Every structure is written in C-alpha cells, then in structure tokens.
Backbone as JSON Lines, residues from 0, in Angstrom:
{"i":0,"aa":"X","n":[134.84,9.72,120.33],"ca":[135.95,10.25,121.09],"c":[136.3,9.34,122.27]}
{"i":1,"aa":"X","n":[135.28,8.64,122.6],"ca":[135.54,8.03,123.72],"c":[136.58,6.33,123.6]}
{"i":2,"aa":"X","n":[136.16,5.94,122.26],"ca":[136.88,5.07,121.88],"c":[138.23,5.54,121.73]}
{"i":3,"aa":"X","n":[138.55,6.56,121.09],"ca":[139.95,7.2,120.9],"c":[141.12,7.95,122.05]}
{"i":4,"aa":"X","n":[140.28,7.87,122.96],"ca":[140.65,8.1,124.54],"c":[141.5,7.26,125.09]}
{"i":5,"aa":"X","n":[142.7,7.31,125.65],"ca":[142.96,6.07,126.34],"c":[142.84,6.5,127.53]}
{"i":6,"aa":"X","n":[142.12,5.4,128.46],"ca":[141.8,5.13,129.58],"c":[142.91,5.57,130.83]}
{"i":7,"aa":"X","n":[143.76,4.43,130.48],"ca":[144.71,4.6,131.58],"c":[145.85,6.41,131.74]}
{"i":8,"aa":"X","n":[146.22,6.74,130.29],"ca":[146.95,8.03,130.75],"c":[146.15,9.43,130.81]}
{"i":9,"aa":"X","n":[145.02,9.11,130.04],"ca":[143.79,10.38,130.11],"c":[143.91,11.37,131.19]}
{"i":10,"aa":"X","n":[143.6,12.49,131.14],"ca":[143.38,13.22,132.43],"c":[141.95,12.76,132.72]}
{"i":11,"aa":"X","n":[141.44,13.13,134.28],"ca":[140.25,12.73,134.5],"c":[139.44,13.52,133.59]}
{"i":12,"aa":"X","n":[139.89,14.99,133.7],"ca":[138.76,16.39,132.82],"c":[138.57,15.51,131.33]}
{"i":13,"aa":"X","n":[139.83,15.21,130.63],"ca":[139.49,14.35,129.07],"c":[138.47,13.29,129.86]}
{"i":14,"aa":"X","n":[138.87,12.57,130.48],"ca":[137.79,11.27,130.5],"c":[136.56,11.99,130.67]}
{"i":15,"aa":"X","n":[136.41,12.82,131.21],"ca":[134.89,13.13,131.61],"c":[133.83,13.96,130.32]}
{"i":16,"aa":"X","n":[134.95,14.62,129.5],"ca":[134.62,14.87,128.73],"c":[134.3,14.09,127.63]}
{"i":17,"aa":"X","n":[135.13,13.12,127.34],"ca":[134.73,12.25,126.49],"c":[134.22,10.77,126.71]}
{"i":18,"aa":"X","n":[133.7,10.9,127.89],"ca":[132.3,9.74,128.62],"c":[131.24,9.79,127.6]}
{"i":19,"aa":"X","n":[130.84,8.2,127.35],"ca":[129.86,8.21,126.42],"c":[128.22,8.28,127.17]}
{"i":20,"aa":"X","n":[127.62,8.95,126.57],"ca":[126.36,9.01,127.45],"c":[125.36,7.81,127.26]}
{"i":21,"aa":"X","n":[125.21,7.33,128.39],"ca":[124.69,6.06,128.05],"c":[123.16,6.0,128.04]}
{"i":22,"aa":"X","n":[122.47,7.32,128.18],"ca":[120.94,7.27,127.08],"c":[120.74,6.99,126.03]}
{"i":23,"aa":"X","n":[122.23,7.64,125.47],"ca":[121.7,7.13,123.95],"c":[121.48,5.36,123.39]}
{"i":24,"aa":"X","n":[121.83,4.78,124.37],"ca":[121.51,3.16,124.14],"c":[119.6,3.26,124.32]}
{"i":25,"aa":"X","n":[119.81,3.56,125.31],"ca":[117.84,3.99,125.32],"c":[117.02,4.55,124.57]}
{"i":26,"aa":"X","n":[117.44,5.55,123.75],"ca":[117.15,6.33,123.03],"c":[117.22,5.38,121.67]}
{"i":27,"aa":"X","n":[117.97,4.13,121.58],"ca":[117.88,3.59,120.55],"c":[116.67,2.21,120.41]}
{"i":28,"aa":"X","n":[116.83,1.69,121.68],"ca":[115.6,0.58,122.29],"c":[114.48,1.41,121.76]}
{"i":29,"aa":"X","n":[114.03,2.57,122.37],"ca":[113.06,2.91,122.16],"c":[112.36,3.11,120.79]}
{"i":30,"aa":"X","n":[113.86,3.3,120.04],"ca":[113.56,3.67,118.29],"c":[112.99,1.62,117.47]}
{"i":31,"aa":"X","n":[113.87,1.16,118.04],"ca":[113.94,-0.27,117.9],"c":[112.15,-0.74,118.08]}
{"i":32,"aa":"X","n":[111.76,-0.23,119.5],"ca":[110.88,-1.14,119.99],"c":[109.48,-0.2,118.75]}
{"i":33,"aa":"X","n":[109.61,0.57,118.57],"ca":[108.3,1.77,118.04],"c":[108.09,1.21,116.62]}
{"i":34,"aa":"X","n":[109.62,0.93,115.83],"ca":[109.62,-0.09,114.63],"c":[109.18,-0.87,114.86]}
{"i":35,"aa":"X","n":[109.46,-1.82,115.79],"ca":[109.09,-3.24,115.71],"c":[107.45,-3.23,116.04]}
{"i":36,"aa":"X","n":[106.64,-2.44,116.71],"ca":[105.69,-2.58,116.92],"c":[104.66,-2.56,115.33]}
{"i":37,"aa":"X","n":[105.45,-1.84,114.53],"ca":[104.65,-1.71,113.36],"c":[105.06,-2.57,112.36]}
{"i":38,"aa":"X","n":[105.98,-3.85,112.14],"ca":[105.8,-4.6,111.3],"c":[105.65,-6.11,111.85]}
{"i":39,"aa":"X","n":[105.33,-6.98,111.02],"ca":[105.06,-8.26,111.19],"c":[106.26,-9.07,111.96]}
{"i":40,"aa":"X","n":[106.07,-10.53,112.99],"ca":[106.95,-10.38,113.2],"c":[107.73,-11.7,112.73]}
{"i":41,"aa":"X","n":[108.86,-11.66,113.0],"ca":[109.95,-12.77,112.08],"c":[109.66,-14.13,112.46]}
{"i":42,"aa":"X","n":[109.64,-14.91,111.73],"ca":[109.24,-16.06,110.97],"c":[110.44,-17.11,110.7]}
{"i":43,"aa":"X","n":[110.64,-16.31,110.12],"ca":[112.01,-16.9,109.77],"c":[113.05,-16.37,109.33]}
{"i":44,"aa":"X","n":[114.71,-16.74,108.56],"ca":[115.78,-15.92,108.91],"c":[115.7,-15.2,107.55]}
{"i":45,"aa":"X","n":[115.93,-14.09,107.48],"ca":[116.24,-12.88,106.46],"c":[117.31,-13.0,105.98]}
{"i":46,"aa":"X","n":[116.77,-12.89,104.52],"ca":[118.48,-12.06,103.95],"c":[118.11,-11.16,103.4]}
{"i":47,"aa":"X","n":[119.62,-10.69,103.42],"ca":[119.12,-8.69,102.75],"c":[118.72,-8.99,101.55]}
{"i":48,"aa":"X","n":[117.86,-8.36,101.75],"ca":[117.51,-7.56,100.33],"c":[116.43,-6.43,100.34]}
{"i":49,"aa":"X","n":[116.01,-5.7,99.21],"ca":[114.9,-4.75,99.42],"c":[114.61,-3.52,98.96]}
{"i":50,"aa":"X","n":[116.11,-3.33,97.96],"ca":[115.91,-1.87,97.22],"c":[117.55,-1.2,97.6]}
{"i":51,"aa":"X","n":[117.82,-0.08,97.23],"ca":[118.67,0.18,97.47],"c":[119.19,1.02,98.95]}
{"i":52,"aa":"X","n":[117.65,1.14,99.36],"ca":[117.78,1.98,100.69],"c":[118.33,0.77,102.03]}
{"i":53,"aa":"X","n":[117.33,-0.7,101.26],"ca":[117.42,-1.51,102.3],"c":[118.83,-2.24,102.28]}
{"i":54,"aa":"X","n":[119.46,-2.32,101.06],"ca":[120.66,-2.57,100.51],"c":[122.11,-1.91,101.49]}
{"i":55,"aa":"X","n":[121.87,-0.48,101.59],"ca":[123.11,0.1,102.51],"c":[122.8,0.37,103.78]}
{"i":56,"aa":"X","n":[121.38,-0.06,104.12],"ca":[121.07,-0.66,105.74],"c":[121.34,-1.61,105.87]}
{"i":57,"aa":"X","n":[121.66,-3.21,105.65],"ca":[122.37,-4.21,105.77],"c":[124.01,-4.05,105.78]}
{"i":58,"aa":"X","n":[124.68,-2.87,104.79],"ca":[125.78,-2.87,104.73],"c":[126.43,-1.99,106.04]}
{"i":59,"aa":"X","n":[125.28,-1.08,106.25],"ca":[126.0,-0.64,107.29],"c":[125.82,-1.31,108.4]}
{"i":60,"aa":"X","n":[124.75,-2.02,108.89],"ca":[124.97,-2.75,110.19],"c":[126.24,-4.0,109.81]}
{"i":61,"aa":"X","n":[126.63,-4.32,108.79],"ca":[127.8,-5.07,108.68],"c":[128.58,-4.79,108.97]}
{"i":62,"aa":"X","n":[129.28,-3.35,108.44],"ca":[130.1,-2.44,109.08],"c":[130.21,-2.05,110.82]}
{"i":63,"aa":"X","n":[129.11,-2.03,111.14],"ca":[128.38,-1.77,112.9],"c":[128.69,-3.15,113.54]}
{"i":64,"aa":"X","n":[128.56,-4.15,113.09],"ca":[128.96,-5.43,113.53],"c":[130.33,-5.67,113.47]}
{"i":65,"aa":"X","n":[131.2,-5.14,112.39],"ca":[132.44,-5.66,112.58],"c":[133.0,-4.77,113.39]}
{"i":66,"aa":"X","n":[132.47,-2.94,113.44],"ca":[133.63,-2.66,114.45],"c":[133.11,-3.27,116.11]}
{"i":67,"aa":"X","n":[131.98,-3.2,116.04],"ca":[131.65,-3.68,117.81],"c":[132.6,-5.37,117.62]}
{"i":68,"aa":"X","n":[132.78,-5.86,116.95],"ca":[133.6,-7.1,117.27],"c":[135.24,-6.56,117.59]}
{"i":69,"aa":"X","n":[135.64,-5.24,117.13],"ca":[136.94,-4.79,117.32],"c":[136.91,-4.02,118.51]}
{"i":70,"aa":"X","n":[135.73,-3.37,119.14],"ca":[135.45,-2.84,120.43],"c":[135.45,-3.64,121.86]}
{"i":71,"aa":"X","n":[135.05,-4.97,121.46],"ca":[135.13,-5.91,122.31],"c":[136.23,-6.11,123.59]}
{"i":72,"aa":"X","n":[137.62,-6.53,122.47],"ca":[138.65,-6.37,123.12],"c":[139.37,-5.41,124.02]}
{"i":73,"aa":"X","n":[138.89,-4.21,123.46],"ca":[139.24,-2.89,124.02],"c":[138.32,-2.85,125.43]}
{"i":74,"aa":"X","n":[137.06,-3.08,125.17],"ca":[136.2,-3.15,126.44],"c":[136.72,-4.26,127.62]}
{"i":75,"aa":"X","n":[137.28,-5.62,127.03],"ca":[138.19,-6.08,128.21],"c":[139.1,-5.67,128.8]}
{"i":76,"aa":"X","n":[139.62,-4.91,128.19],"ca":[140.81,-4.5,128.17],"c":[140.92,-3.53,129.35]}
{"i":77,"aa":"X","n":[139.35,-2.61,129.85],"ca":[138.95,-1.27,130.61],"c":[139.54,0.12,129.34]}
{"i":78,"aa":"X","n":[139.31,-0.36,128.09],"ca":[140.24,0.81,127.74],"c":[139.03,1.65,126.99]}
{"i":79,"aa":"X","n":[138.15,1.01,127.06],"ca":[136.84,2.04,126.81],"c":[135.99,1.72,127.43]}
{"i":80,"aa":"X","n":[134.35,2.49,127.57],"ca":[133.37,2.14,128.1],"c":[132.42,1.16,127.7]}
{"i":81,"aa":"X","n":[132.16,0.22,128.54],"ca":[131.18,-0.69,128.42],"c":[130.0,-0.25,127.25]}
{"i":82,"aa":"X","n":[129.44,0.66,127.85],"ca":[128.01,1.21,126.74],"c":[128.82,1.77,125.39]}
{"i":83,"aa":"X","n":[129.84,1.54,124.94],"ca":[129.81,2.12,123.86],"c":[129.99,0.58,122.86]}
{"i":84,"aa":"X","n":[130.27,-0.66,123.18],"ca":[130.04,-1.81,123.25],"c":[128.49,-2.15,123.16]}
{"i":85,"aa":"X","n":[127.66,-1.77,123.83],"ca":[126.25,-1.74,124.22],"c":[125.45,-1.23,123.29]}
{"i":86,"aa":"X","n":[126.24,0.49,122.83],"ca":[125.45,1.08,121.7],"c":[125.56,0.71,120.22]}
{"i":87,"aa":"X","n":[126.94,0.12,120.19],"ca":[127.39,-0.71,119.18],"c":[126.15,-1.6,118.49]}
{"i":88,"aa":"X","n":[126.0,-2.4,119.55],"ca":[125.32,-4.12,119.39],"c":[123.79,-3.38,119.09]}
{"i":89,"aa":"X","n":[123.74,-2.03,119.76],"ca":[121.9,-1.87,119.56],"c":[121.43,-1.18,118.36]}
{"i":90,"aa":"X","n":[122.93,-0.62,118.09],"ca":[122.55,0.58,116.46],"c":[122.6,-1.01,115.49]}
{"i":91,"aa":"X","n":[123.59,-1.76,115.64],"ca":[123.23,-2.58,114.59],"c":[121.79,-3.42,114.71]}
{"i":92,"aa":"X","n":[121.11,-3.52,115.36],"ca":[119.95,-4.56,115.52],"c":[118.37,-2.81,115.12]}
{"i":93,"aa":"X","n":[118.93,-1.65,115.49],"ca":[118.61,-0.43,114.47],"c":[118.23,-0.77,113.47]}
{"i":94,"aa":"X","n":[119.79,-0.55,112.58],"ca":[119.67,-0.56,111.17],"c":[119.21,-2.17,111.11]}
{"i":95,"aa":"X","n":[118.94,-2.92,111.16],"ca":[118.38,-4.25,110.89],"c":[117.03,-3.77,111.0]}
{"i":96,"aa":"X","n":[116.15,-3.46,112.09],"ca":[114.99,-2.92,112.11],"c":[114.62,-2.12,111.1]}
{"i":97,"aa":"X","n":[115.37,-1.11,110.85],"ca":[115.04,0.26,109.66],"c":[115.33,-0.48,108.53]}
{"i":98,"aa":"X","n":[115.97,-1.42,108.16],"ca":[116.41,-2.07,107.06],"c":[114.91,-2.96,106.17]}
{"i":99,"aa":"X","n":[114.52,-3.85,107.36],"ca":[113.48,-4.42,107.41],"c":[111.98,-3.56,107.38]}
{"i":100,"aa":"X","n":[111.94,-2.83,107.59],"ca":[111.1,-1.51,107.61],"c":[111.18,-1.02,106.06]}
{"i":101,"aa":"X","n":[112.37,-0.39,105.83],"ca":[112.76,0.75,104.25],"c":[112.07,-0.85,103.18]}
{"i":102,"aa":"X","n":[111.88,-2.15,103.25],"ca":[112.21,-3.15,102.06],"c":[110.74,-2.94,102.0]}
C-alpha cells in the first residue's frame, strides 16, 4: 500500500496509515543471518538450481529484483519510503538464502 500511495497529494492520516514498518527489514536479517549460520559458506558463484522448490526460489527473487529496480526511481523521486527499497533488496538476498537452503 505504501508503494501505491502517492506521497505528495496523500492525506497525512493515508500516509500514516500506509507507512511501511521498518522492522520488518530486521525481522528479515535476522531470518537471513539464522540460515546462513547453518549452511556452508560460498565459495564460489551459484547458479540456480536444486529441485523444484529451489527452482521458484530463484524465480521469485528474480521477480524481487526486478521490482526493487522499478522502486528505485520512485524512492528518488520521495514518492515512497526508503525501507520499502531496503525490504525489497533484503527479501531478495531471503529467498537466495532459502533457495540455497531448500537445494
């Protein structure tokens, strides 16, 4: 919602309501770091592969990567919030983790 908000004519009550909460970027580090503690670590560069679970975890952080590249602009722009840019970049490096994990 917060992406779909525009900034500048919003009422403040909409903006406030549709403020992205920016724990949930933390809430994702933390998921990130608890994975990473339990597998080996990288070596060298990956390509997907790994079954079919690990298959539409690559596709979706592809998907997660291209819209945070379309969020970008908007975030220069002030027309959305920074952390939703932030949560973007961390769900995809997520599903890369869970991806690498499910293979």
């Amino acid at each position: 919602s917060n992406i779909a908000t525009p900034r500048r004519t919003s009422s403040e009550e909409r903006l406030v309501r549709t403020a992205f909460p920016s724990e949930r970027v933390g809430q994702l580090e933390k998921w990130i770091d608890e994975m990473d503690e339990r597998l080996p670590p990288l070596k060298n560069f990956i390509l997907p592969s790994g079954g079919k679970t690990a298959t539409a975890l690559h596709l979706s952080r592809a998907i997660c990567r291209r819209a945070e590249r379309r969020v970008v602009p908007l975030v220069r722009d002030e027309s959305v919030d920074r952390d939703v840019q932030i949560y973007l970049n961390r769900l995809s490096d997520y599903l890369f983790t869970l991806a690498r994990r499910s293979a």
